[in-house]
Coordinates of C-alpha atoms in Angstrom, one line a residue:
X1 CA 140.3 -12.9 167.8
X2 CA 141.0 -10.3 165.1
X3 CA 143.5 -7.2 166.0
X4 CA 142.1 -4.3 166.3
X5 CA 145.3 -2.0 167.0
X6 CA 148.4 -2.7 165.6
X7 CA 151.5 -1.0 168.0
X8 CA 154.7 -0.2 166.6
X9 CA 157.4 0.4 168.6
X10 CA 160.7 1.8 167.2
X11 CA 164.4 0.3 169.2
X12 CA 167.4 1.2 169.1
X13 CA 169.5 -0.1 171.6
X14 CA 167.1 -1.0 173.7
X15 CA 167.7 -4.1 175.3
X16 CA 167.9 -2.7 179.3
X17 CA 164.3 -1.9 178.9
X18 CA 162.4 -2.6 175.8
X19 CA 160.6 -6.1 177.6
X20 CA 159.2 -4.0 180.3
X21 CA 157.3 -1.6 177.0
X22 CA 156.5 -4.5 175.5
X23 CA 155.0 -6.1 178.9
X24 CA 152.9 -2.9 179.3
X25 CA 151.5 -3.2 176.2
X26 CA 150.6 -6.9 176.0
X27 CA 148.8 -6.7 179.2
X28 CA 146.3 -3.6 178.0
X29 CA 142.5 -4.6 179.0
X30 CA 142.0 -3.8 175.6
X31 CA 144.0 -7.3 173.9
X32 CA 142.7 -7.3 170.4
X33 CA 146.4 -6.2 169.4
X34 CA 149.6 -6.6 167.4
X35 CA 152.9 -5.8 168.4
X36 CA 155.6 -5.1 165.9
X37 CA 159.0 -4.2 166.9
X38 CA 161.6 -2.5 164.6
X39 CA 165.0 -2.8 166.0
X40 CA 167.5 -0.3 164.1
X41 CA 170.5 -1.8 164.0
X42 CA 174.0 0.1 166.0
X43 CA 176.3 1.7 163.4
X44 CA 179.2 -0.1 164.5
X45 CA 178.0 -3.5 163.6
X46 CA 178.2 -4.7 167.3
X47 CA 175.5 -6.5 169.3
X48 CA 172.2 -4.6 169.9
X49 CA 170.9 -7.4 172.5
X50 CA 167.3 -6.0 172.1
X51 CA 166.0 -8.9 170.1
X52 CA 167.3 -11.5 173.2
X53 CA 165.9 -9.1 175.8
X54 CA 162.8 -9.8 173.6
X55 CA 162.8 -13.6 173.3
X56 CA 161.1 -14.4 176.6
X57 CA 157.6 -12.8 175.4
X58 CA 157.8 -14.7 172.0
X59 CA 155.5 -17.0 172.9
X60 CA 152.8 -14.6 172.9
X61 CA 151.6 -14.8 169.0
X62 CA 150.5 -11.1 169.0
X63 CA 154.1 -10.1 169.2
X64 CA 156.3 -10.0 166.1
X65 CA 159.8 -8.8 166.0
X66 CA 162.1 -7.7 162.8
X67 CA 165.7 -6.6 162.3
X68 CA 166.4 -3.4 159.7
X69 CA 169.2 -4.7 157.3
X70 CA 170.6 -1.3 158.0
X71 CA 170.3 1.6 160.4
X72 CA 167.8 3.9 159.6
X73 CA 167.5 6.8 162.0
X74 CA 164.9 6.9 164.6
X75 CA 162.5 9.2 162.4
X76 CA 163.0 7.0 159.6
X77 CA 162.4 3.9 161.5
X78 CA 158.9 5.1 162.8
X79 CA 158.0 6.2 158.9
X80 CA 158.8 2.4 157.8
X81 CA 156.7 0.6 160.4
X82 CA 153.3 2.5 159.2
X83 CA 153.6 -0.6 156.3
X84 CA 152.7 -2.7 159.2
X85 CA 149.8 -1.4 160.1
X86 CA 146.9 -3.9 159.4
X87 CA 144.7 -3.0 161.6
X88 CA 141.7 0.1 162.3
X89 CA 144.0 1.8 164.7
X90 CA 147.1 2.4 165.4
X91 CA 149.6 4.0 167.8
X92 CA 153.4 4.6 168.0
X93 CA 155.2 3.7 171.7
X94 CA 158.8 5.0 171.7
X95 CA 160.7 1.9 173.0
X96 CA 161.2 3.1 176.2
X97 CA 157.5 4.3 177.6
X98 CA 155.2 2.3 179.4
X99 CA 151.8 2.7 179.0
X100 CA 149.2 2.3 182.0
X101 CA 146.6 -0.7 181.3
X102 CA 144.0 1.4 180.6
X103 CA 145.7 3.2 177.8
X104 CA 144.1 1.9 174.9
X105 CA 140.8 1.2 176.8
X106 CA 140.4 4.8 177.5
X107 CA 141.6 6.1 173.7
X108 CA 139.2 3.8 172.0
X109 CA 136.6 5.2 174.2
X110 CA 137.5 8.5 173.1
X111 CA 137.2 7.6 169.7
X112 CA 134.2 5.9 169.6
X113 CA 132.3 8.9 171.5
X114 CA 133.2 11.2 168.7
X115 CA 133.6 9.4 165.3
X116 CA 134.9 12.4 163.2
X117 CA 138.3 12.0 165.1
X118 CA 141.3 10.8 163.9
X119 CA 143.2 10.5 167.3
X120 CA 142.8 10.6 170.8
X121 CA 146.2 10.9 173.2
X122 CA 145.9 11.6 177.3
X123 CA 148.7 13.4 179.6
X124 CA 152.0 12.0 180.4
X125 CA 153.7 11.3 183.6
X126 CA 157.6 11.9 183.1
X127 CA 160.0 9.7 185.4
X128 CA 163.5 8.4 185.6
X129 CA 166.4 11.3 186.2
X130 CA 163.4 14.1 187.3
X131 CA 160.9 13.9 189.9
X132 CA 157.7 13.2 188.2
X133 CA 156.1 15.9 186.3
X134 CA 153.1 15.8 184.5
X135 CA 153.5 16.8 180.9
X136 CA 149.9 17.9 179.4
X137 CA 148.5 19.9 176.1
X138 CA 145.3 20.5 176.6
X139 CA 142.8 20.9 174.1
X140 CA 139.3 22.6 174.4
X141 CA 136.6 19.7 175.0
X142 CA 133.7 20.0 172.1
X143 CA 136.1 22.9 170.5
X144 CA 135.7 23.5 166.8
X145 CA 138.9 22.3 164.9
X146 CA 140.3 25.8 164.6
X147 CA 140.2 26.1 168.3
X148 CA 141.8 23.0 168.6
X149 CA 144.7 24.3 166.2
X150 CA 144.9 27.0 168.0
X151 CA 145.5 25.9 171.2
X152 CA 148.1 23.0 169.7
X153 CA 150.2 25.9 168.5
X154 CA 149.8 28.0 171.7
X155 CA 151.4 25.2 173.8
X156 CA 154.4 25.8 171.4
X157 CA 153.4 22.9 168.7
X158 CA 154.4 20.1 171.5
X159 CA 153.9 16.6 169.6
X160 CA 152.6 14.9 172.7
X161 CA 149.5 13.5 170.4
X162 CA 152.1 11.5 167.9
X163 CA 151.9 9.0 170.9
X164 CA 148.2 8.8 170.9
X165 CA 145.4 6.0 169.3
X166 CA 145.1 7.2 165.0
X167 CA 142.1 6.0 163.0
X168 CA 144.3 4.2 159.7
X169 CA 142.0 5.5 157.6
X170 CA 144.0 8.8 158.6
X171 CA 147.2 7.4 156.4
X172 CA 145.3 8.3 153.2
X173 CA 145.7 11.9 153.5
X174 CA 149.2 12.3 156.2
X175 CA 151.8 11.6 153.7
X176 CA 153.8 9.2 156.2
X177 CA 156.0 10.0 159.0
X178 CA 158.2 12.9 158.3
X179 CA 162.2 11.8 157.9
X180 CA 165.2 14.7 157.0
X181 CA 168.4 15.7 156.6
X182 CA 169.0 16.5 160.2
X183 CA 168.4 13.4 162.4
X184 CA 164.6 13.6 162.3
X185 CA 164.7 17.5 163.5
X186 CA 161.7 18.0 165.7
X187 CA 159.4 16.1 162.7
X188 CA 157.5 14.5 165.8
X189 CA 155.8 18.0 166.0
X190 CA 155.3 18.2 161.9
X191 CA 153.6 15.2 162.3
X192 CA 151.2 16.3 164.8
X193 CA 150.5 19.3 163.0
X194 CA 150.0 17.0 159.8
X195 CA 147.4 15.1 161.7
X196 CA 145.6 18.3 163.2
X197 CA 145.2 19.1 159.5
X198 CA 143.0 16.4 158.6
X199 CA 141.0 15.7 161.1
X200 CA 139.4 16.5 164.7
X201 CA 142.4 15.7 167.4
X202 CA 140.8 14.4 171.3
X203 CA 142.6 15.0 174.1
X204 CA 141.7 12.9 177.0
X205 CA 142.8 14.6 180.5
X206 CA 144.0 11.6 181.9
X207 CA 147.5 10.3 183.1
X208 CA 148.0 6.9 181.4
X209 CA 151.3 7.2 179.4
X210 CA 154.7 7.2 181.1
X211 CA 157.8 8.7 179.2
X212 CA 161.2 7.9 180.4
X213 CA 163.9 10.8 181.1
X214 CA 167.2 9.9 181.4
X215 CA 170.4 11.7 182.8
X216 CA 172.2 14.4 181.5
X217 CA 175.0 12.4 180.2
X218 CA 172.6 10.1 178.2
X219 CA 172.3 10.9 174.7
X220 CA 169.2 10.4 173.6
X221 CA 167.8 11.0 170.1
X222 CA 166.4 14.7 171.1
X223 CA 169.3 15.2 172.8
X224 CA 172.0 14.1 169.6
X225 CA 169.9 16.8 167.9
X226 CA 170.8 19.6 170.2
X227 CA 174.7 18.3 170.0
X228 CA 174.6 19.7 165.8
X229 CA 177.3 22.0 165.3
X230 CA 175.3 25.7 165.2
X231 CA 175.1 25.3 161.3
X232 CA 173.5 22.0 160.7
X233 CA 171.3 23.3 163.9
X234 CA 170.4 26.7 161.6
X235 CA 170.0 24.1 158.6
X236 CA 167.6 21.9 160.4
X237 CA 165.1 24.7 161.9
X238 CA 165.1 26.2 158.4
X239 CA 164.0 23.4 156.9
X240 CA 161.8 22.5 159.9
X241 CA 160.4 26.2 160.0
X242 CA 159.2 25.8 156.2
X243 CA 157.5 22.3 156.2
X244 CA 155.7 23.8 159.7
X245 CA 153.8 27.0 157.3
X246 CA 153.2 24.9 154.8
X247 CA 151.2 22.1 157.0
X248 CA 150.0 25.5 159.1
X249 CA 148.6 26.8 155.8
X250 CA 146.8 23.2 154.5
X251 CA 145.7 22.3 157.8
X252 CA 143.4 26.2 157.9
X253 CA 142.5 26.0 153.9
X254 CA 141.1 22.2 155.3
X255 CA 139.2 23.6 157.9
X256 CA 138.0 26.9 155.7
X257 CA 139.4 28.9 158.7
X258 CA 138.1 32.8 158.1
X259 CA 140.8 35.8 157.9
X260 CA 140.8 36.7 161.2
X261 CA 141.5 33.1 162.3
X262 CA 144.2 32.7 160.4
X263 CA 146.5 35.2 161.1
X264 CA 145.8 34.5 164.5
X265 CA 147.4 30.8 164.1
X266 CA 150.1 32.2 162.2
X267 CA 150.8 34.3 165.1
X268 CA 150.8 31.4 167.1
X269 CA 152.9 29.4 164.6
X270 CA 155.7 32.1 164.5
X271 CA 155.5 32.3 168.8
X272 CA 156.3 28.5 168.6
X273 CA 159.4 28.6 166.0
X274 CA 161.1 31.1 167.1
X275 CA 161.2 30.1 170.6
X276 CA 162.4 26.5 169.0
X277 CA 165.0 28.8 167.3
X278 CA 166.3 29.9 170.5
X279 CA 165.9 26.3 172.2
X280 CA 168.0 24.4 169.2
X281 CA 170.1 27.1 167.4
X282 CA 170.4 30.3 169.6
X283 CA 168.9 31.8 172.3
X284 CA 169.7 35.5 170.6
X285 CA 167.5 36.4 167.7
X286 CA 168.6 37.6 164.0
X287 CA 167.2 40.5 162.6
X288 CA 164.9 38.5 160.4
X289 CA 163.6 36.3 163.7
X290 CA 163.1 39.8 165.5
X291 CA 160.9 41.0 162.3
X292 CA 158.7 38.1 162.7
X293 CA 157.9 38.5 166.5
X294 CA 157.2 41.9 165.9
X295 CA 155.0 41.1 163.1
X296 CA 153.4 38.8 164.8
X297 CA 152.8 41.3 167.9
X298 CA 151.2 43.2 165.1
X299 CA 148.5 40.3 164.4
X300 CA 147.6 39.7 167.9
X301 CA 146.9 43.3 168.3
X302 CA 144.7 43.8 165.7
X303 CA 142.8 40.2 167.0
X304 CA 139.6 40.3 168.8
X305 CA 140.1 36.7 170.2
X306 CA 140.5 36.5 174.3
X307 CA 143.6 34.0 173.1
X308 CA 145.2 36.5 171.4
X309 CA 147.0 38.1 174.6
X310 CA 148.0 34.3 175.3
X311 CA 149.6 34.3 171.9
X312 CA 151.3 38.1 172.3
X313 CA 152.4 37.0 176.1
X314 CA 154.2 34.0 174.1
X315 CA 156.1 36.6 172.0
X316 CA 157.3 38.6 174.8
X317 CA 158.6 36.1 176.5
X318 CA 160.8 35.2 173.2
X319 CA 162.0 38.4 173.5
X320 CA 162.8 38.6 176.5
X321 CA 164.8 35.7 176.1
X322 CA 166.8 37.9 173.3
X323 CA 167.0 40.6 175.4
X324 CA 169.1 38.3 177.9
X325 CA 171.1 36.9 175.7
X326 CA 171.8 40.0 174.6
X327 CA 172.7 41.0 178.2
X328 CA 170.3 44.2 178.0
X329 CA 168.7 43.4 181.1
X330 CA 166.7 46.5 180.9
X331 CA 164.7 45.7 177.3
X332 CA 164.7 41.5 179.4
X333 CA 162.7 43.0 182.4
X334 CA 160.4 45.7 180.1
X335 CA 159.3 42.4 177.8
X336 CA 158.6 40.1 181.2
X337 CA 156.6 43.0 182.1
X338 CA 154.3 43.1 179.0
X339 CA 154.6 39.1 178.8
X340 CA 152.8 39.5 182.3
X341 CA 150.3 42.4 180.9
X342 CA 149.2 40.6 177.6
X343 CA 148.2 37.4 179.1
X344 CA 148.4 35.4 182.2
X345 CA 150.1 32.4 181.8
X346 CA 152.5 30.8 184.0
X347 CA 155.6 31.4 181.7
X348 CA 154.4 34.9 181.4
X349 CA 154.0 35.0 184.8
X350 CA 157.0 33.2 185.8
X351 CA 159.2 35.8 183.9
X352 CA 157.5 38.3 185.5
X353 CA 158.6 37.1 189.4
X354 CA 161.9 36.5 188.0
X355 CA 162.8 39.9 186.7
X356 CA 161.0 41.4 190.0
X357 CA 163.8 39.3 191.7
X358 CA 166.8 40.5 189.4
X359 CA 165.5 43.7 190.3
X360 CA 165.6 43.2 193.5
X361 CA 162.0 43.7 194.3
X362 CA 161.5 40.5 196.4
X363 CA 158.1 40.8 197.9
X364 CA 156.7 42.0 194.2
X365 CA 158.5 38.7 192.8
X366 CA 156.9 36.5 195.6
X367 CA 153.7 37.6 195.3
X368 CA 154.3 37.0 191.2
X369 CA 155.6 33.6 192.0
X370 CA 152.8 32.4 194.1
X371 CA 150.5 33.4 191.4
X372 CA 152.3 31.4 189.0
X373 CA 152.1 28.5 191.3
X374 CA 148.2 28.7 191.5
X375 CA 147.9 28.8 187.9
X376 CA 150.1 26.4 187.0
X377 CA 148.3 23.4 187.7
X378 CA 149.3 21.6 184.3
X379 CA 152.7 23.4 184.1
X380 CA 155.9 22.0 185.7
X381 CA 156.0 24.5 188.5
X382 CA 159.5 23.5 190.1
X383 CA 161.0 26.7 188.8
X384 CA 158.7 28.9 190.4
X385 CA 158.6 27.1 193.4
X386 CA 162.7 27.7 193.1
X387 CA 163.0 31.0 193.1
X388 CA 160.3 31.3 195.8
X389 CA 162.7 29.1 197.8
X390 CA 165.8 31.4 197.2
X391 CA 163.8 35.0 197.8
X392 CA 162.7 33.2 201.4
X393 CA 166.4 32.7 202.3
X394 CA 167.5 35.9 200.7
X395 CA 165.0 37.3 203.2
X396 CA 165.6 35.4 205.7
X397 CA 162.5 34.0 205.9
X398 CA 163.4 30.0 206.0
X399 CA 162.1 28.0 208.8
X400 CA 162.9 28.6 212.7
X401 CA 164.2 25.3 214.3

């Protein structure tokens, strides 16, 4: 039986769970397979153990396992393994996911149903140290590519697709995985944005991929990231923040995206970095940052596009953020209020309820946090469902026994 997919998986000190991803994947319904692991060695020198954890499913010939002489870096480790791919298809599976075994059954489907795609990735069901959540970026079914981009940079340029099934043929034009100076800085979402460029991108709205959260005191790759000092942190989005508009500004010449179009993804784009600014470097904005959003505000108002209050709602709510950290609480509530107006999304929505509740305007905030809740069907509504919890017992409202 020739392969058909080739899977690379990335380790790192994996050995407590890399056989159950391994497990997952080499009983997929779809078996025409490789498996290649890459185990990046620790930077002490000491034992890794993943390659024993690994030795029970040698038998199986589709599985083939090598050492790096050195340690790469995670980011770096993903860009080496695309020299393995032999194969049509391919995917990437971080080395502690677990994929359903339908996964690859259901992407290849996807694929095959619409041949001018390049990759097809489904939802993801979060689990370990957080009650399961269902992660999703959903993407217009039959939409034209620009819509497609548009919506991928509305959900904040999440990467979720990197995970999904890729046509090879796709390696001729993305330039390899991206690698830095900065411990692989958010290049997962570079990467997505790289693919969206070249070709149509599928989402399939189905709960078949399982990513693994760990506790707070578990430092994980994206969390070793957020431990930079402030500088290296500032370094890393800089750099991040240019390679983003330059793949933002190939990916719409590709797709001979008209004017209007345009500055409506750069809008997008700019929601998206500077909230990533606040999430990895500070949560307050620099002059600069506070130019773009309001230049940005500036293209969504002059937009005829529905999306556009989506995209302006996404912009209030990064300056709202500012306006806490700031600790004006009056310029935090007024941009909660027009993240609200502009477009109803549950974060808009969300911020809304939450500065009714600072206010001390509980039935307002209620009524805002219910909303949220109906709405949020693909969002993680915990949070609402929080503060709807704590304006009950502020009211007294929790249940008689």
């Amino acid at each position: 039986m020739t392969a058909t997919v080739t899977v690379c998986i990335p380790a790192y000190r994996a050995a407590s769970f890399i056989a159950q991803t391994v497990i997952g994947v080499l009983r997929q319904t779809h078996s025409d397979l490789r498996v290649v692991v890459a185990i990046d060695p620790p930077d002490d020198g000491g034992p890794c153990g993943t390659a024993t954890a690994l030795a029970p499913l040698m038998a199986d010939r589709r599985l083939s396992v090598r050492t790096n002489p050195k340690r790469l870096g995670w980011a770096e480790n993903v860009n080496s393994m695309l020299r393995d791919v032999t194969t049509p298809y391919f995917c990437f599976l971080p080395h502690d996911d677990i994929w359903s075994p339908l996964y690859l059954e259901r992407l290849m489907a996807a694929l095959a149903a619409q041949p001018q795609a390049i990759i097809a990735y489904c939802d993801i069901l979060r689990f370990g140290a957080t009650p399961p959540t269902r992660k999703s970026v959903i993407l217009p079914q039959g939409a034209n590519r620009v819509t497609g981009l548009l919506h991928f940079l509305l959900q904040g340029t999440e990467a979720q697709m990197w995970r999904g099934l890729t046509r090879a043929s796709a390696l001729a034009r993305v330039p390899g995985f991206p690698t830095d100076r900065h411990l692989g800085f958010v290049v997962e979402c570079e990467y997505a944005l790289a693919l969206h460029g070249v070709g149509a991108v599928v989402h399939v709205p189905q709960t078949h991929y399982f990513k693994r959260i760990y506790a707070q005191d578990t430092i994980s790759a994206s969390r070793a990231r957020m431990l930079l000092p402030l500088e290296d942190c500032r370094l890393g989005w800089q750099e991040h923040d240019r390679r983003m508009q330059r793949l933002l500004g190939e990916a719409l010449d590709d797709m001979q995206a008209e004017a209007a179009d345009r500055n409506l993804c750069m809008a997008a784009k700019e929601s998206a970095l500077l909230r990533r600014f606040q999430q990895f470097v500070q949560p307050a904005l620099t002059p600069p940052e506070l130019s773009r959003a309001e230049a940005a505000l500036q293209l969504c108002a002059a937009s005829a596009d529905p999306v556009a209050g989506q995209v302006a709602a996404n912009l209030h709510l990064v300056l709202q953020a500012h306006w806490q950290a700031q600790g004006n609480a009056l310029n935090a509530a007024a941009a909660a209020r027009d993240a609200w107006q502009a477009g109803s999304t549950f974060g808009s929505v969300l911020a809304h309820a939450q500065a009714l509740a600072r206010q001390d305007r509980p039935l307002e905030a209620l009524e805002r946090a219910t909303e949220a809740m109906r709405i949020g069907h693909c969002d993680d509504t915990r949070p609402a469902q929080v503060l709807i919890d704590e304006i009950y017992a502020g009211l007294g409202w929790g249940v008689q026994t």
